[in-house]
PDB file of C-alpha atoms and ligand atoms in Angstrom:
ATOM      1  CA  UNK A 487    -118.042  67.065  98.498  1.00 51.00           C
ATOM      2  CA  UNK A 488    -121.191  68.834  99.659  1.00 50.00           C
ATOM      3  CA  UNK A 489    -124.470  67.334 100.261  1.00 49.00           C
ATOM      4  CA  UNK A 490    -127.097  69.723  99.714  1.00 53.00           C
ATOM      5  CA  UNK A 491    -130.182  69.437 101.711  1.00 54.00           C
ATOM      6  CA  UNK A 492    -132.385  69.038  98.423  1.00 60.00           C
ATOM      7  CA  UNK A 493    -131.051  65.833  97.847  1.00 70.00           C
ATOM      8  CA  UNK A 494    -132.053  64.590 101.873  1.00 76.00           C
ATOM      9  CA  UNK A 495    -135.193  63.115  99.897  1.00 85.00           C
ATOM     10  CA  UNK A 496    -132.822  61.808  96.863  1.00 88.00           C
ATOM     11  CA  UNK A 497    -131.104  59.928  99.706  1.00 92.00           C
ATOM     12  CA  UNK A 498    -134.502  58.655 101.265  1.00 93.00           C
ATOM     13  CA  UNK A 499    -135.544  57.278  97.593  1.00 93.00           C
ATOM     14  CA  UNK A 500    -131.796  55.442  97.256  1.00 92.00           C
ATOM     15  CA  UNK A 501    -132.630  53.637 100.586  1.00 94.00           C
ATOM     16  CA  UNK A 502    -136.004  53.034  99.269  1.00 96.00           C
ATOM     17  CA  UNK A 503    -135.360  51.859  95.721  1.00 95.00           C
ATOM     18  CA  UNK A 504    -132.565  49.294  97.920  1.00 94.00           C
ATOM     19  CA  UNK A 505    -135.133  47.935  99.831  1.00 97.00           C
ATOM     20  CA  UNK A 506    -137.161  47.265  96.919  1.00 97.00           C
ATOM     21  CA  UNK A 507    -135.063  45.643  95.284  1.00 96.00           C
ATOM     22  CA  UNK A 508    -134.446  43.569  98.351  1.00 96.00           C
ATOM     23  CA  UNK A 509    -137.712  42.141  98.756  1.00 98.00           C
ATOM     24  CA  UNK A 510    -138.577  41.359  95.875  1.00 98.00           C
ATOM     25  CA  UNK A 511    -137.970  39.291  93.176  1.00 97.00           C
ATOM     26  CA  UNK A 512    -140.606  39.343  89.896  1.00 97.00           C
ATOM     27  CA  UNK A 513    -141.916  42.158  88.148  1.00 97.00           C
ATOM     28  CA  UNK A 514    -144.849  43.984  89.108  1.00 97.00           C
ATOM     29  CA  UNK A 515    -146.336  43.888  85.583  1.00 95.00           C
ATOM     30  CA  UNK A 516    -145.847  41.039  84.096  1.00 93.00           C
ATOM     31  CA  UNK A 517    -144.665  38.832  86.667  1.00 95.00           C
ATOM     32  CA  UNK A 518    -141.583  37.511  85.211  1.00 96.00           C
ATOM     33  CA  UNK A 519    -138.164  37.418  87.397  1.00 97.00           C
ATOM     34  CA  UNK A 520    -136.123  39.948  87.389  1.00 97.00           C
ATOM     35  CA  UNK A 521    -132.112  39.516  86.520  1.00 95.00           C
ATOM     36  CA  UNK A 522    -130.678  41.589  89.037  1.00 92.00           C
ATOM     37  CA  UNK A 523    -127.133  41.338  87.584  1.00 90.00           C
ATOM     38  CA  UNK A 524    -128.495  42.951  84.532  1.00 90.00           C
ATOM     39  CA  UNK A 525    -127.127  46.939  84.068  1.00 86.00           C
ATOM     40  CA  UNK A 526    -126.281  48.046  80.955  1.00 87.00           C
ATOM     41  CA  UNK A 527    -125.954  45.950  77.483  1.00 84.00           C
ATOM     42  CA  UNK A 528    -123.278  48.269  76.156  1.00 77.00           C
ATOM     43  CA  UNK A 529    -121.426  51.534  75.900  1.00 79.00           C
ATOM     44  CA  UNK A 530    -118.653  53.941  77.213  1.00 80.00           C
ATOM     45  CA  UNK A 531    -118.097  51.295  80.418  1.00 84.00           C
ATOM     46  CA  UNK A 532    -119.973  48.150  79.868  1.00 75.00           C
ATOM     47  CA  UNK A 533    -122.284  46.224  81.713  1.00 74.00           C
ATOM     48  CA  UNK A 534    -119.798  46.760  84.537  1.00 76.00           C
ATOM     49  CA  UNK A 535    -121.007  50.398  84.581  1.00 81.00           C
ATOM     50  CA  UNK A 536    -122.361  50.895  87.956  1.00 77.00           C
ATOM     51  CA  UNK A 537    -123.766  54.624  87.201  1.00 78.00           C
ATOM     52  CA  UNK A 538    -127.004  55.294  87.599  1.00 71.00           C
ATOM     53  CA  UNK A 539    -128.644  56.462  84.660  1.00 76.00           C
ATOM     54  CA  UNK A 540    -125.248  56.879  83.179  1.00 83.00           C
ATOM     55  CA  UNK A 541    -125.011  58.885  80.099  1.00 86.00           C
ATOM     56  CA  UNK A 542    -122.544  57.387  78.320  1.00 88.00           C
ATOM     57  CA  UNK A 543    -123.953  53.624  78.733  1.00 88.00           C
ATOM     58  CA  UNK A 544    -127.210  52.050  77.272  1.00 87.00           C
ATOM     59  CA  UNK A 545    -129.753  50.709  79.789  1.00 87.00           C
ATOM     60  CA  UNK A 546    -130.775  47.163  79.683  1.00 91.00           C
ATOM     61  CA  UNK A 547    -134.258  46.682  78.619  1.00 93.00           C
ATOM     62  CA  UNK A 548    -135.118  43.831  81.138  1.00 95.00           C
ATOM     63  CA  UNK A 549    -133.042  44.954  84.447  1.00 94.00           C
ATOM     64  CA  UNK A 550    -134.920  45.594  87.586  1.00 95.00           C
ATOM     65  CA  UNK A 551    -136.229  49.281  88.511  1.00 95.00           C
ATOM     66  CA  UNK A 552    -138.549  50.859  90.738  1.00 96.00           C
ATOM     67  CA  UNK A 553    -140.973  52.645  90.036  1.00 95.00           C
ATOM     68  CA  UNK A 554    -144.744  53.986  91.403  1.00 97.00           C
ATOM     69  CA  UNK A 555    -147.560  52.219  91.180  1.00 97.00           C
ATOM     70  CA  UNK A 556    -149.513  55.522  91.637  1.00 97.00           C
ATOM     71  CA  UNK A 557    -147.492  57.816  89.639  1.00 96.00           C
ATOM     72  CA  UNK A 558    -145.957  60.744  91.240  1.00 95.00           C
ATOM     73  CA  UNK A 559    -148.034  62.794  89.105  1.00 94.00           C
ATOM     74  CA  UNK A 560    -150.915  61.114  90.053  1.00 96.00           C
ATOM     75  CA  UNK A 561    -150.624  61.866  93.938  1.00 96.00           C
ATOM     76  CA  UNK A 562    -148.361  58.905  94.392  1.00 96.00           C
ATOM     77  CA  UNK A 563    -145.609  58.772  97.065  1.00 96.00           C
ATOM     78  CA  UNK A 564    -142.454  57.942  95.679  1.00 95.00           C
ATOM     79  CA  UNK A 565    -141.134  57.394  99.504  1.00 95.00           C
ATOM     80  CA  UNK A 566    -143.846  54.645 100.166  1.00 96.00           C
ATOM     81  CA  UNK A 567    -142.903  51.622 100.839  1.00 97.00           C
ATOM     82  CA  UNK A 568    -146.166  50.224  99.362  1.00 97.00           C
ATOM     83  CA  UNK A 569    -146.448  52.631  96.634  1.00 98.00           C
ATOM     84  CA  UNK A 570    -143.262  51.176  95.278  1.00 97.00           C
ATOM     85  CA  UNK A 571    -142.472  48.365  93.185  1.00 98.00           C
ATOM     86  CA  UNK A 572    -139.879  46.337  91.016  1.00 98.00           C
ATOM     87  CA  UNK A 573    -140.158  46.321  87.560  1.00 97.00           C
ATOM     88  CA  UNK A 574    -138.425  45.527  84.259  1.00 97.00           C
ATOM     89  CA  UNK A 575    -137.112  48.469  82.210  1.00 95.00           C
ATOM     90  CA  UNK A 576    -139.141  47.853  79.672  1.00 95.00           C
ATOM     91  CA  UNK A 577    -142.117  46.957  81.515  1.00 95.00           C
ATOM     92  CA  UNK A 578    -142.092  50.751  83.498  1.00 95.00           C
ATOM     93  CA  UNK A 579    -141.200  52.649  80.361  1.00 94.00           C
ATOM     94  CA  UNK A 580    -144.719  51.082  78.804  1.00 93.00           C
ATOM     95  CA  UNK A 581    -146.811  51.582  81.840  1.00 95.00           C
ATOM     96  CA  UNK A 582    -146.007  55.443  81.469  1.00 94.00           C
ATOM     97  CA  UNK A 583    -148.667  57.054  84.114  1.00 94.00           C
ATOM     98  CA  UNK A 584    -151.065  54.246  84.437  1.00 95.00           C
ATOM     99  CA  UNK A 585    -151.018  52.202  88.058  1.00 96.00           C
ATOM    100  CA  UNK A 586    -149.952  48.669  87.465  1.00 96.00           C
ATOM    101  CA  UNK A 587    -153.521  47.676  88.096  1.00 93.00           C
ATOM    102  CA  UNK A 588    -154.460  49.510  84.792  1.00 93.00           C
ATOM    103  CA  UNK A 589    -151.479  48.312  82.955  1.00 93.00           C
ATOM    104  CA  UNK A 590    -152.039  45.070  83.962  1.00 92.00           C
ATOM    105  CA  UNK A 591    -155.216  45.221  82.386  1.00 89.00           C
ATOM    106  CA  UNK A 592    -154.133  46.823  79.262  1.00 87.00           C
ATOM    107  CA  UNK A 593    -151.560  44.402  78.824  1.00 83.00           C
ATOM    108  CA  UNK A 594    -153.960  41.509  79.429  1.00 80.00           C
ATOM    109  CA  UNK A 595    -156.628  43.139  76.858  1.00 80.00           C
ATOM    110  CA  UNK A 596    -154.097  44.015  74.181  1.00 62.00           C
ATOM    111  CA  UNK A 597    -151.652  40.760  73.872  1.00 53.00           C
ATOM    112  CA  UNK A 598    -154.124  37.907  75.118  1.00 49.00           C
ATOM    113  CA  UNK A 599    -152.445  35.364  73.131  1.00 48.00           C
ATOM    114  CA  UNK A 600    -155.595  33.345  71.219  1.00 51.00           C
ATOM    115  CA  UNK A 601    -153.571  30.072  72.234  1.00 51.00           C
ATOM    116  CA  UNK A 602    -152.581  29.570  76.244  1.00 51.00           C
ATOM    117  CA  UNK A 603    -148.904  30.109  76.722  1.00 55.00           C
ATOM    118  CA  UNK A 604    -147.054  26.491  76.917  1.00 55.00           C
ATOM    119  CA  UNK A 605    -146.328  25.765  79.999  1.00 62.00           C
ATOM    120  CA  UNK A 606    -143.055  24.481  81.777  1.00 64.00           C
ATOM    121  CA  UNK A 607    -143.141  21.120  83.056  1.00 65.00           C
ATOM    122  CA  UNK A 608    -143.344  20.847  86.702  1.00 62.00           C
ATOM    123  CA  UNK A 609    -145.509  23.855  86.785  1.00 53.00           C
ATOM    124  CA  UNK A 610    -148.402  21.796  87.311  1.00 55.00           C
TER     125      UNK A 610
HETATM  126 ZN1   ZN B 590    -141.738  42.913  83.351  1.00 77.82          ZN
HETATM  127 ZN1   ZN B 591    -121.527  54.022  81.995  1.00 77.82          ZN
END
């Protein structure tokens, strides 16, 4: 199997996207954890599917990715360490080119519930 030198930087995001998912543990958006177990809910293989973006298998909505906070398209490095952060699915398909600063704040302005969110005892 070759490994053509394009994919040098493919390698340097893997080890990246790792690390990421490493360190840390909630999402970047709206700060819920992240199920790291969770891959795909269904399809050719399963959630046992181990494929990255895998064709055949559907993603789940709520498992961890990484994404930019600046998008690439924005100037954003996708090899920076700081640049980078875990998400859900979900949560980094709706952010779409925004940072997560201006997501954040669309999020907040859009879905502030007009009653505060119960919270769980022991929070306190
Ligand atoms: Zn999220
Ligand atoms: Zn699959």
């Amino acid at each position: 199997m070759a490994t053509p030198a394009h994919n040098a930087n493919g390698h340097r995001r893997r080890e990246l996207t790792k690390r990421v998912k490493a360190e840390e543990t909630h999402c970047a958006l709206c700060d819920k954890p992240v199920d790291k177990t969770l891959t795909y809910t269904s399809g050719e293989h399963g959630p046992k599917c181990s494929r990255l973006d895998c064709k055949g298998c559907i993603p789940h909505p709520m498992r961890g990715e990484v994404d930019e906070d600046l998008p690439r398209s924005r100037g954003g490095s996708p090899y920076d360490r700081k640049n980078c952060r875990l998400m859900h699915r979900d949560c980094n398909n709706w952010k779409g080119k925004r940072t997560i600063a201006e997501a954040r704040a669309k999020l907040h302005g859009e879905t502030l519930a007009p009653l505060p969110k119960p919270r769980p005892l022991g929070s306190y």
